[in-house]
């Protein structure tokens, strides 16, 4: 992301957050819906797709690879329509590199998608994406028979050279990463035999839940997922529920602003994604969920959150981190206002997100006057229930969407004006973030 330009001034909220809101479509499910539809035979019908920079990177990529995309903007801001995939013809090699922008999910999943085809495609991205580790995906794909050039390179740009004779593998992943797991499973769709991925703790399972809708059999248990290849993917319908990672910002804001009580409707309640609700509850917040419908195997429903007067610190164990990995920044802000210490165990993965989120959390909280530190791979935050946030603080997002929203809320929820450098990065996952927060304000 471009981090130049003037910081954005974020005004304080003028009252509590009250009432109902819907958040835009889930980013992880939107990427998968677009990418899987592009792989399939026939025309898939998608609805509720998130319209954000990241998902547009996936849309542009599949268009370059030969899929026909006819998604239109709906009145609620989502994208809906058809995608006709390349199916058994396979993707065509574009004559220029595919730029995946800021999107780790786009580039890592594409590596797996391209691996079983006789194509050569150069993949690249913005400054942030070009600094993120790719060996975690290329290493298992090389074991399956794909090639990446330059061979010694661990970062983008990389050229993937696929092969029609990909081998199924049994992969013991050193990281709990849905992007790694999905890349290997998608390669496995085109390989002969059973491809199995085992993880140290279970990461989000949208791929395992969505592939069967496209006609690919998967088996999944906690921390293990398998796919049987070769399989021919068939078009289907996908309805994308609201994004719990976006909902988390509203939920945390409500927990911090006195008098707040909100409901977030139509949001994914996939257990692999709502660890943040459990953490808020552990901190004393009245946060509940009510499942009302399911699209395929993805459950969705309503999240209700109320202001909490007596927030207290808690411990988030290592095996729960994957279920709230993108929510650690905003949960850290809540922890900053809680009595006592909050510990997030084994969070070193946050160092290789869109920015080094550990360093960013420690720096941002220091600006607020809150002590946070790392001990080994554990993040500690010493909260202060009497925290007084100074007016006019200037935070930097480093071009990271989740930090931009966290630091905006640091001021908004404390009743002061702050400036956030690189705030435009919210367009990566939640372009309507400020409008949604402000739509809930009940002026007093
Ligand atoms: C994602 C997986 C997670 C998450 C990212 C989206 C996905 O990354 O942080 O925002 O859609 O699979 P990792 O797989 O690197 O943990």
Short mmCIF file of C-alpha atoms and ligand atoms in Angstrom, two decimals:
data_model
loop_
_atom_site.label_atom_id
_atom_site.label_comp_id
_atom_site.label_asym_id
_atom_site.label_seq_id
_atom_site.Cartn_x
_atom_site.Cartn_y
_atom_site.Cartn_z
CA UNK A 1 0.00 0.00 0.00
CA UNK A 2 1.04 3.57 -0.59
CA UNK A 3 1.84 5.04 2.79
CA UNK A 4 2.61 8.54 1.54
CA UNK A 5 0.24 11.46 1.86
CA UNK A 6 -1.43 13.34 4.65
CA UNK A 7 -2.78 11.48 7.68
CA UNK A 8 -6.56 11.20 7.99
CA UNK A 9 -8.18 13.04 10.88
CA UNK A 10 -10.57 10.77 12.75
CA UNK A 11 -13.11 12.59 14.90
CA UNK A 12 -14.29 11.30 18.27
CA UNK A 13 -17.65 9.50 18.46
CA UNK A 14 -20.43 11.76 19.68
CA UNK A 15 -22.31 9.12 21.63
CA UNK A 16 -22.68 5.41 22.32
CA UNK A 17 -23.05 2.80 19.57
CA UNK A 18 -26.60 1.54 19.49
CA UNK A 19 -28.68 -0.55 17.09
CA UNK A 20 -28.15 -2.99 14.24
CA UNK A 21 -25.71 -3.08 11.36
CA UNK A 22 -24.62 -5.49 8.64
CA UNK A 23 -20.95 -5.86 7.78
CA UNK A 24 -19.70 -6.49 4.22
CA UNK A 25 -18.97 -9.97 2.89
CA UNK A 26 -16.29 -12.16 4.40
CA UNK A 27 -12.94 -11.57 2.71
CA UNK A 28 -11.65 -15.15 2.99
CA UNK A 29 -14.89 -16.64 1.65
CA UNK A 30 -15.12 -14.02 -1.13
CA UNK A 31 -11.59 -14.84 -2.36
CA UNK A 32 -12.39 -18.54 -2.36
CA UNK A 33 -15.73 -18.07 -4.12
CA UNK A 34 -14.05 -16.07 -6.92
CA UNK A 35 -11.03 -18.35 -7.27
CA UNK A 36 -12.94 -21.66 -7.07
CA UNK A 37 -15.57 -20.40 -9.55
CA UNK A 38 -12.72 -19.55 -11.94
CA UNK A 39 -11.37 -23.11 -11.63
CA UNK A 40 -14.75 -24.74 -12.23
CA UNK A 41 -16.56 -25.90 -15.36
CA UNK A 42 -19.63 -23.75 -16.08
CA UNK A 43 -21.02 -20.54 -14.63
CA UNK A 44 -21.13 -20.12 -10.85
CA UNK A 45 -23.52 -17.62 -9.27
CA UNK A 46 -22.06 -15.60 -6.41
CA UNK A 47 -23.73 -13.13 -4.08
CA UNK A 48 -22.67 -11.06 -1.08
CA UNK A 49 -19.09 -10.90 -2.41
CA UNK A 50 -16.96 -8.29 -0.63
CA UNK A 51 -16.08 -5.33 -2.86
CA UNK A 52 -12.63 -4.39 -1.60
CA UNK A 53 -9.14 -3.96 -3.01
CA UNK A 54 -8.06 -7.45 -1.92
CA UNK A 55 -10.98 -9.25 -3.53
CA UNK A 56 -10.56 -7.13 -6.67
CA UNK A 57 -7.00 -8.49 -6.86
CA UNK A 58 -8.45 -12.01 -7.06
CA UNK A 59 -11.03 -10.93 -9.64
CA UNK A 60 -8.39 -9.29 -11.86
CA UNK A 61 -6.11 -12.31 -11.53
CA UNK A 62 -8.73 -14.85 -12.65
CA UNK A 63 -9.74 -12.60 -15.56
CA UNK A 64 -6.13 -12.55 -16.74
CA UNK A 65 -6.06 -16.32 -16.46
CA UNK A 66 -9.11 -16.72 -18.70
CA UNK A 67 -12.20 -16.74 -16.45
CA UNK A 68 -15.21 -14.65 -17.52
CA UNK A 69 -16.31 -12.42 -14.65
CA UNK A 70 -19.72 -10.71 -14.68
CA UNK A 71 -20.01 -9.39 -11.13
CA UNK A 72 -22.02 -6.23 -10.53
CA UNK A 73 -22.29 -3.83 -7.65
CA UNK A 74 -25.51 -4.33 -5.65
CA UNK A 75 -27.45 -1.69 -3.69
CA UNK A 76 -25.92 -2.96 -0.42
CA UNK A 77 -22.40 -2.45 -1.81
CA UNK A 78 -21.68 -6.15 -2.36
CA UNK A 79 -20.79 -7.78 -5.68
CA UNK A 80 -23.05 -10.39 -7.25
CA UNK A 81 -23.30 -12.21 -10.56
CA UNK A 82 -21.67 -14.98 -12.55
CA UNK A 83 -18.17 -16.29 -13.06
CA UNK A 84 -17.55 -18.75 -15.89
CA UNK A 85 -14.48 -20.79 -15.13
CA UNK A 86 -11.77 -22.30 -17.30
CA UNK A 87 -12.75 -25.78 -16.11
CA UNK A 88 -11.05 -28.66 -17.91
CA UNK A 89 -9.35 -26.29 -20.43
CA UNK A 90 -7.20 -24.94 -17.63
CA UNK A 91 -5.99 -21.37 -17.15
CA UNK A 92 -4.23 -19.52 -19.97
CA UNK A 93 -0.86 -17.89 -19.32
CA UNK A 94 -1.12 -14.08 -19.40
CA UNK A 95 1.62 -12.20 -21.27
CA UNK A 96 2.42 -10.00 -18.25
CA UNK A 97 2.89 -10.65 -14.53
CA UNK A 98 -0.19 -10.92 -12.32
CA UNK A 99 -0.10 -8.17 -9.70
CA UNK A 100 -1.83 -9.41 -6.54
CA UNK A 101 -1.63 -6.00 -4.86
CA UNK A 102 -1.69 -6.33 -1.06
CA UNK A 103 -3.41 -9.72 -1.05
CA UNK A 104 -1.57 -12.68 0.47
CA UNK A 105 -4.62 -14.88 0.00
CA UNK A 106 -4.75 -14.14 -3.76
CA UNK A 107 -1.11 -14.92 -4.43
CA UNK A 108 -0.73 -17.96 -2.18
CA UNK A 109 -3.93 -19.61 -3.37
CA UNK A 110 -3.00 -18.89 -7.01
CA UNK A 111 0.25 -20.77 -6.54
CA UNK A 112 -1.73 -23.90 -5.65
CA UNK A 113 -4.31 -23.30 -8.38
CA UNK A 114 -1.66 -22.99 -11.12
CA UNK A 115 0.52 -25.88 -9.91
CA UNK A 116 -1.38 -28.69 -11.72
CA UNK A 117 -1.43 -26.94 -15.13
CA UNK A 118 1.10 -26.70 -17.90
CA UNK A 119 1.52 -22.93 -17.56
CA UNK A 120 4.17 -20.46 -16.53
CA UNK A 121 2.93 -17.35 -14.71
CA UNK A 122 4.81 -14.57 -12.95
CA UNK A 123 3.21 -13.41 -9.69
CA UNK A 124 3.97 -10.19 -7.88
CA UNK A 125 2.43 -7.66 -5.50
CA UNK A 126 2.87 -4.36 -3.70
CA UNK A 127 5.81 -3.52 -1.39
CA UNK A 128 4.16 -5.23 1.58
CA UNK A 129 3.32 -8.44 -0.31
CA UNK A 130 6.77 -8.57 -1.90
CA UNK A 131 8.29 -8.67 1.59
CA UNK A 132 6.14 -11.55 2.88
CA UNK A 133 7.38 -15.15 3.08
CA UNK A 134 6.40 -17.42 0.19
CA UNK A 135 8.56 -20.47 0.89
CA UNK A 136 5.87 -21.79 3.25
CA UNK A 137 3.73 -22.33 0.11
CA UNK A 138 6.35 -22.99 -2.56
CA UNK A 139 8.13 -25.70 -0.50
CA UNK A 140 5.18 -28.16 -0.38
CA UNK A 141 4.21 -27.34 -3.98
CA UNK A 142 7.78 -28.11 -5.15
CA UNK A 143 7.48 -31.46 -3.36
CA UNK A 144 4.37 -32.08 -5.45
CA UNK A 145 6.33 -31.34 -8.67
CA UNK A 146 5.71 -27.61 -9.36
CA UNK A 147 8.65 -25.27 -9.96
CA UNK A 148 9.23 -21.67 -8.85
CA UNK A 149 11.78 -19.24 -10.30
CA UNK A 150 14.17 -17.83 -9.27
CA UNK A 151 14.66 -21.07 -7.32
CA UNK A 152 16.53 -19.48 -4.42
CA UNK A 153 14.01 -16.68 -3.93
CA UNK A 154 11.72 -16.75 -0.90
CA UNK A 155 9.70 -13.66 -1.82
CA UNK A 156 7.79 -12.24 -4.80
CA UNK A 157 8.14 -11.77 -7.70
CA UNK A 158 8.10 -15.48 -8.45
CA UNK A 159 7.28 -17.40 -11.60
CA UNK A 160 5.29 -20.56 -11.07
CA UNK A 161 5.72 -23.36 -13.60
CA UNK A 162 3.04 -25.99 -13.15
CA UNK A 163 2.93 -29.59 -14.34
CA UNK A 164 0.14 -31.93 -15.42
CA UNK A 165 1.82 -34.71 -13.47
CA UNK A 166 1.54 -33.30 -9.98
CA UNK A 167 2.01 -35.75 -7.08
CA UNK A 168 -0.35 -35.91 -4.09
CA UNK A 169 1.49 -35.43 -0.78
CA UNK A 170 1.00 -35.85 2.92
CA UNK A 171 2.13 -32.48 4.27
CA UNK A 172 2.90 -31.70 7.88
CA UNK A 173 2.72 -27.91 7.92
CA UNK A 174 4.96 -26.15 10.45
CA UNK A 175 2.47 -23.23 10.65
CA UNK A 176 -1.26 -23.07 11.28
CA UNK A 177 -2.05 -21.17 8.08
CA UNK A 178 -5.22 -21.46 6.03
CA UNK A 179 -3.39 -19.94 3.07
CA UNK A 180 -0.73 -22.68 3.13
CA UNK A 181 -3.32 -25.41 3.73
CA UNK A 182 -5.55 -24.11 0.92
CA UNK A 183 -2.71 -23.75 -1.60
CA UNK A 184 -1.69 -27.39 -1.03
CA UNK A 185 -5.29 -28.67 -1.14
CA UNK A 186 -6.02 -26.74 -4.37
CA UNK A 187 -2.92 -28.24 -5.96
CA UNK A 188 -4.19 -31.59 -4.66
CA UNK A 189 -7.44 -31.14 -6.62
CA UNK A 190 -5.32 -31.59 -9.75
CA UNK A 191 -2.95 -34.25 -8.39
CA UNK A 192 -3.45 -38.00 -8.45
CA UNK A 193 -4.37 -39.50 -5.06
CA UNK A 194 -5.02 -38.18 -1.56
CA UNK A 195 -3.39 -34.89 -0.57
CA UNK A 196 -3.39 -34.41 3.20
CA UNK A 197 -2.39 -31.34 5.23
CA UNK A 198 -1.82 -31.55 8.98
CA UNK A 199 -1.48 -28.35 11.01
CA UNK A 200 -0.16 -27.62 14.51
CA UNK A 201 -3.57 -26.11 15.36
CA UNK A 202 -6.67 -25.77 13.22
CA UNK A 203 -6.77 -22.76 10.87
CA UNK A 204 -9.94 -21.43 9.20
CA UNK A 205 -11.70 -24.18 7.23
CA UNK A 206 -13.60 -22.31 4.48
CA UNK A 207 -11.80 -24.28 1.76
CA UNK A 208 -12.78 -27.65 3.19
CA UNK A 209 -16.38 -26.44 3.55
CA UNK A 210 -16.63 -24.85 0.08
CA UNK A 211 -14.84 -27.39 -2.16
CA UNK A 212 -17.59 -30.05 -1.84
CA UNK A 213 -20.08 -27.49 -3.21
CA UNK A 214 -17.89 -27.39 -6.34
CA UNK A 215 -18.01 -31.20 -6.51
CA UNK A 216 -14.67 -31.96 -4.81
CA UNK A 217 -14.70 -34.40 -1.92
CA UNK A 218 -12.84 -33.27 1.19
CA UNK A 219 -12.47 -34.83 4.60
CA UNK A 220 -11.68 -32.68 7.56
CA UNK A 221 -10.95 -33.29 11.21
CA UNK A 222 -9.44 -30.89 13.73
CA UNK A 223 -6.05 -29.89 12.31
CA UNK A 224 -6.18 -32.32 9.34
CA UNK A 225 -7.73 -31.83 5.89
CA UNK A 226 -7.69 -34.08 2.84
CA UNK A 227 -8.69 -33.81 -0.78
CA UNK A 228 -9.01 -36.55 -3.37
CA UNK A 229 -7.66 -35.78 -6.84
CA UNK A 230 -7.85 -35.47 -9.70
CA UNK A 231 -11.28 -33.89 -9.51
CA UNK A 232 -13.21 -31.82 -11.99
CA UNK A 233 -14.77 -28.78 -10.32
CA UNK A 234 -18.36 -27.94 -11.28
CA UNK A 235 -20.02 -24.52 -11.06
CA UNK A 236 -22.32 -23.86 -8.11
CA UNK A 237 -23.97 -21.07 -6.11
CA UNK A 238 -22.18 -19.33 -3.26
CA UNK A 239 -23.69 -16.81 -0.89
CA UNK A 240 -21.03 -15.01 1.12
CA UNK A 241 -21.91 -14.15 4.75
CA UNK A 242 -20.68 -11.02 6.55
CA UNK A 243 -17.07 -10.85 7.69
CA UNK A 244 -16.47 -11.61 11.39
CA UNK A 245 -13.07 -9.92 11.15
CA UNK A 246 -14.80 -6.67 10.16
CA UNK A 247 -17.51 -7.25 12.77
CA UNK A 248 -14.77 -7.52 15.41
CA UNK A 249 -13.95 -3.81 15.03
CA UNK A 250 -17.55 -2.85 15.73
CA UNK A 251 -17.82 -5.36 18.58
CA UNK A 252 -14.66 -4.04 20.25
CA UNK A 253 -15.82 -0.45 19.79
CA UNK A 254 -19.14 -1.27 21.47
CA UNK A 255 -17.33 -2.97 24.36
CA UNK A 256 -15.29 0.22 24.93
CA UNK A 257 -17.86 3.03 24.54
CA UNK A 258 -20.13 3.57 27.59
CA UNK A 259 -23.82 2.98 26.90
CA UNK A 260 -23.28 0.92 23.74
CA UNK A 261 -25.37 -2.10 22.77
CA UNK A 262 -25.20 -3.33 19.16
CA UNK A 263 -26.24 -6.24 16.97
CA UNK A 264 -24.24 -7.22 13.91
CA UNK A 265 -26.44 -9.16 11.49
CA UNK A 266 -25.76 -11.69 8.76
CA UNK A 267 -22.22 -12.36 9.92
CA UNK A 268 -20.31 -15.64 9.58
CA UNK A 269 -20.37 -17.60 12.83
CA UNK A 270 -17.84 -20.17 11.64
CA UNK A 271 -16.21 -21.31 14.93
CA UNK A 272 -12.76 -21.06 13.31
CA UNK A 273 -13.32 -17.31 12.94
CA UNK A 274 -15.04 -16.07 16.07
CA UNK A 275 -12.34 -16.63 18.67
CA UNK A 276 -12.47 -12.87 19.31
CA UNK A 277 -15.94 -13.24 20.86
CA UNK A 278 -14.65 -15.81 23.34
CA UNK A 279 -11.76 -13.48 24.22
CA UNK A 280 -14.12 -10.52 24.72
CA UNK A 281 -16.25 -12.74 26.98
CA UNK A 282 -13.17 -13.76 28.95
CA UNK A 283 -12.45 -10.04 29.45
CA UNK A 284 -15.90 -9.61 30.95
CA UNK A 285 -17.84 -8.38 27.89
CA UNK A 286 -21.45 -9.42 27.38
CA UNK A 287 -21.01 -10.79 23.85
CA UNK A 288 -23.36 -13.38 22.43
CA UNK A 289 -24.19 -14.96 19.09
CA UNK A 290 -27.29 -16.49 17.61
CA UNK A 291 -27.09 -18.69 14.53
CA UNK A 292 -29.97 -18.14 12.17
CA UNK A 293 -29.05 -19.67 8.84
CA UNK A 294 -26.44 -21.58 6.94
CA UNK A 295 -25.21 -21.35 3.39
CA UNK A 296 -23.78 -24.77 2.65
CA UNK A 297 -21.91 -25.63 5.81
CA UNK A 298 -21.06 -22.02 6.72
CA UNK A 299 -23.21 -20.87 9.63
CA UNK A 300 -24.20 -17.22 9.91
CA UNK A 301 -26.26 -15.18 12.35
CA UNK A 302 -26.28 -12.27 14.75
CA UNK A 303 -23.60 -11.07 17.15
CA UNK A 304 -24.71 -8.88 20.09
CA UNK A 305 -22.22 -6.89 22.16
CA UNK A 306 -22.64 -4.46 25.03
CA UNK A 307 -20.41 -1.94 26.74
CA UNK A 308 -18.36 -3.44 29.57
CA UNK A 309 -17.57 -1.33 32.60
CA UNK A 310 -15.17 -3.81 34.20
CA UNK A 311 -12.88 -5.11 31.52
CA UNK A 312 -10.15 -7.39 32.83
CA UNK A 313 -7.12 -8.97 31.21
CA UNK A 314 -7.09 -12.60 30.10
CA UNK A 315 -4.85 -15.24 28.59
CA UNK A 316 -5.36 -16.41 25.01
CA UNK A 317 -3.74 -19.84 24.56
CA UNK A 318 -1.61 -20.72 21.54
CA UNK A 319 -4.15 -23.16 20.08
CA UNK A 320 -6.80 -20.39 19.91
CA UNK A 321 -4.65 -17.83 18.06
CA UNK A 322 -5.58 -19.08 14.57
CA UNK A 323 -9.27 -18.43 15.38
CA UNK A 324 -8.57 -14.72 16.02
CA UNK A 325 -5.30 -14.14 14.19
CA UNK A 326 -6.54 -11.03 12.35
CA UNK A 327 -8.25 -9.65 15.47
CA UNK A 328 -5.17 -9.43 17.72
CA UNK A 329 -4.58 -5.71 16.93
CA UNK A 330 -8.10 -4.59 17.88
CA UNK A 331 -8.26 -6.99 20.85
CA UNK A 332 -4.98 -5.43 22.01
CA UNK A 333 -6.73 -2.07 22.08
CA UNK A 334 -9.46 -3.55 24.31
CA UNK A 335 -6.74 -5.12 26.49
CA UNK A 336 -5.13 -1.68 26.82
CA UNK A 337 -8.29 -0.50 28.62
CA UNK A 338 -8.66 -3.62 30.80
CA UNK A 339 -7.54 -4.14 34.39
CA UNK A 340 -4.44 -6.35 34.58
CA UNK A 341 -2.36 -8.15 32.01
CA UNK A 342 -3.54 -9.80 28.80
CA UNK A 343 -1.33 -12.42 27.17
CA UNK A 344 -1.60 -13.66 23.59
CA UNK A 345 0.49 -16.87 23.41
CA UNK A 346 2.55 -17.82 20.35
CA UNK A 347 1.76 -14.90 18.08
CA UNK A 348 4.97 -14.77 16.03
CA UNK A 349 2.86 -15.22 12.84
CA UNK A 350 1.75 -11.61 13.32
CA UNK A 351 5.25 -10.52 12.36
CA UNK A 352 4.65 -11.65 8.76
CA UNK A 353 1.21 -10.19 8.10
CA UNK A 354 0.63 -7.07 5.95
CA UNK A 355 3.11 -5.40 8.33
CA UNK A 356 4.95 -6.57 11.45
CA UNK A 357 1.82 -6.30 13.59
CA UNK A 358 3.66 -7.13 16.83
CA UNK A 359 5.96 -4.14 16.47
CA UNK A 360 3.02 -1.99 15.37
CA UNK A 361 0.87 -2.98 18.38
CA UNK A 362 3.71 -2.31 20.82
CA UNK A 363 4.45 1.10 19.23
CA UNK A 364 0.80 2.14 18.95
CA UNK A 365 0.02 1.17 22.53
CA UNK A 366 3.15 3.02 23.70
CA UNK A 367 1.73 6.15 22.07
CA UNK A 368 -1.42 5.60 24.14
CA UNK A 369 0.76 5.29 27.25
CA UNK A 370 0.24 1.54 27.59
CA UNK A 371 3.03 -0.91 28.21
CA UNK A 372 3.19 -3.93 25.86
CA UNK A 373 6.09 -6.30 25.25
CA UNK A 374 7.10 -9.66 23.82
CA UNK A 375 8.47 -12.48 25.94
CA UNK A 376 9.57 -15.21 23.56
CA UNK A 377 6.64 -15.49 21.14
CA UNK A 378 4.04 -14.26 23.66
CA UNK A 379 2.59 -10.75 23.55
CA UNK A 380 1.88 -9.10 26.92
CA UNK A 381 -0.27 -6.00 27.40
CA UNK A 382 -0.50 -4.24 30.73
CA UNK A 383 -3.94 -2.62 30.64
CA UNK A 384 -5.09 0.50 32.44
CA UNK A 385 -8.83 0.85 33.20
CA UNK A 386 -8.28 4.56 33.90
CA UNK A 387 -6.46 5.16 30.62
CA UNK A 388 -6.74 8.74 29.46
CA UNK A 389 -6.03 9.04 25.73
CA UNK A 390 -4.51 12.39 24.78
CA UNK A 391 -6.18 14.46 22.07
CA UNK A 392 -4.39 14.80 18.73
CA UNK A 393 -2.21 11.67 18.76
CA UNK A 394 -0.86 10.63 15.36
CA UNK A 395 -0.72 6.91 14.59
CA UNK A 396 0.84 5.17 11.62
CA UNK A 397 -0.86 2.27 9.89
CA UNK A 398 2.15 1.32 7.77
CA UNK A 399 -0.42 0.70 5.01
CA UNK A 400 -1.98 -2.12 7.05
CA UNK A 401 -5.81 -2.09 6.97
CA UNK A 402 -6.32 -3.73 10.36
CA UNK A 403 -3.93 -1.32 12.07
CA UNK A 404 -5.60 1.65 10.36
CA UNK A 405 -8.97 0.62 11.84
CA UNK A 406 -7.50 -0.22 15.26
CA UNK A 407 -5.83 3.18 15.67
CA UNK A 408 -8.89 5.02 14.36
CA UNK A 409 -10.89 3.29 17.10
CA UNK A 410 -8.24 4.14 19.70
CA UNK A 411 -9.29 7.76 19.35
CA UNK A 412 -12.97 7.37 18.48
CA UNK A 413 -13.75 5.14 21.46
CA UNK A 414 -11.80 7.36 23.88
CA UNK A 415 -13.69 10.49 22.82
CA UNK A 416 -10.69 12.26 21.27
CA UNK A 417 -9.56 13.22 17.78
CA UNK A 418 -6.61 11.31 16.35
CA UNK A 419 -4.77 11.26 13.03
CA UNK A 420 -4.02 8.00 11.22
CA UNK A 421 -1.38 7.91 8.51
CA UNK A 422 -2.27 5.54 5.66
CA UNK A 423 -5.90 5.26 6.76
CA UNK A 424 -6.91 4.64 3.10
CA UNK A 425 -5.66 1.06 3.63
CA UNK A 426 -9.12 0.22 5.05
CA UNK A 427 -10.17 -0.25 1.40
CA UNK A 428 -8.27 -3.57 1.48
CA UNK A 429 -10.97 -5.25 3.59
CA UNK A 430 -13.57 -2.78 4.87
CA UNK A 431 -14.05 0.34 2.69
CA UNK A 432 -17.23 1.37 4.56
CA UNK A 433 -15.70 1.03 8.04
CA UNK A 434 -16.12 4.67 9.14
CA UNK A 435 -19.66 4.90 7.72
CA UNK A 436 -20.69 1.72 9.55
CA UNK A 437 -19.28 2.91 12.88
CA UNK A 438 -20.90 6.32 12.50
CA UNK A 439 -24.25 4.80 11.46
CA UNK A 440 -24.44 3.28 14.95
CA UNK A 441 -23.76 6.47 16.89
CA UNK A 442 -26.72 7.60 18.96
CA UNK A 443 -26.12 11.31 19.51
CA UNK A 444 -26.63 12.31 23.15
C1 LIG B 1 -6.54 -16.07 5.41
C2 LIG B 1 -5.76 -16.72 6.33
C3 LIG B 1 -5.00 -16.04 7.37
C4 LIG B 1 -5.48 -14.62 7.60
C5 LIG B 1 -5.68 -13.89 6.32
C6 LIG B 1 -6.71 -14.60 5.44
C7 LIG B 1 -7.26 -16.86 4.39
O1 LIG B 1 -3.64 -15.98 6.99
O2 LIG B 1 -4.58 -13.92 8.41
O3 LIG B 1 -6.16 -12.58 6.58
O4 LIG B 1 -8.18 -16.33 3.74
O5 LIG B 1 -6.92 -18.03 4.22
P1 LIG B 1 -2.63 -17.21 7.26
O6 LIG B 1 -3.08 -18.35 6.46
O7 LIG B 1 -1.29 -16.72 6.82
O8 LIG B 1 -2.71 -17.45 8.73
#
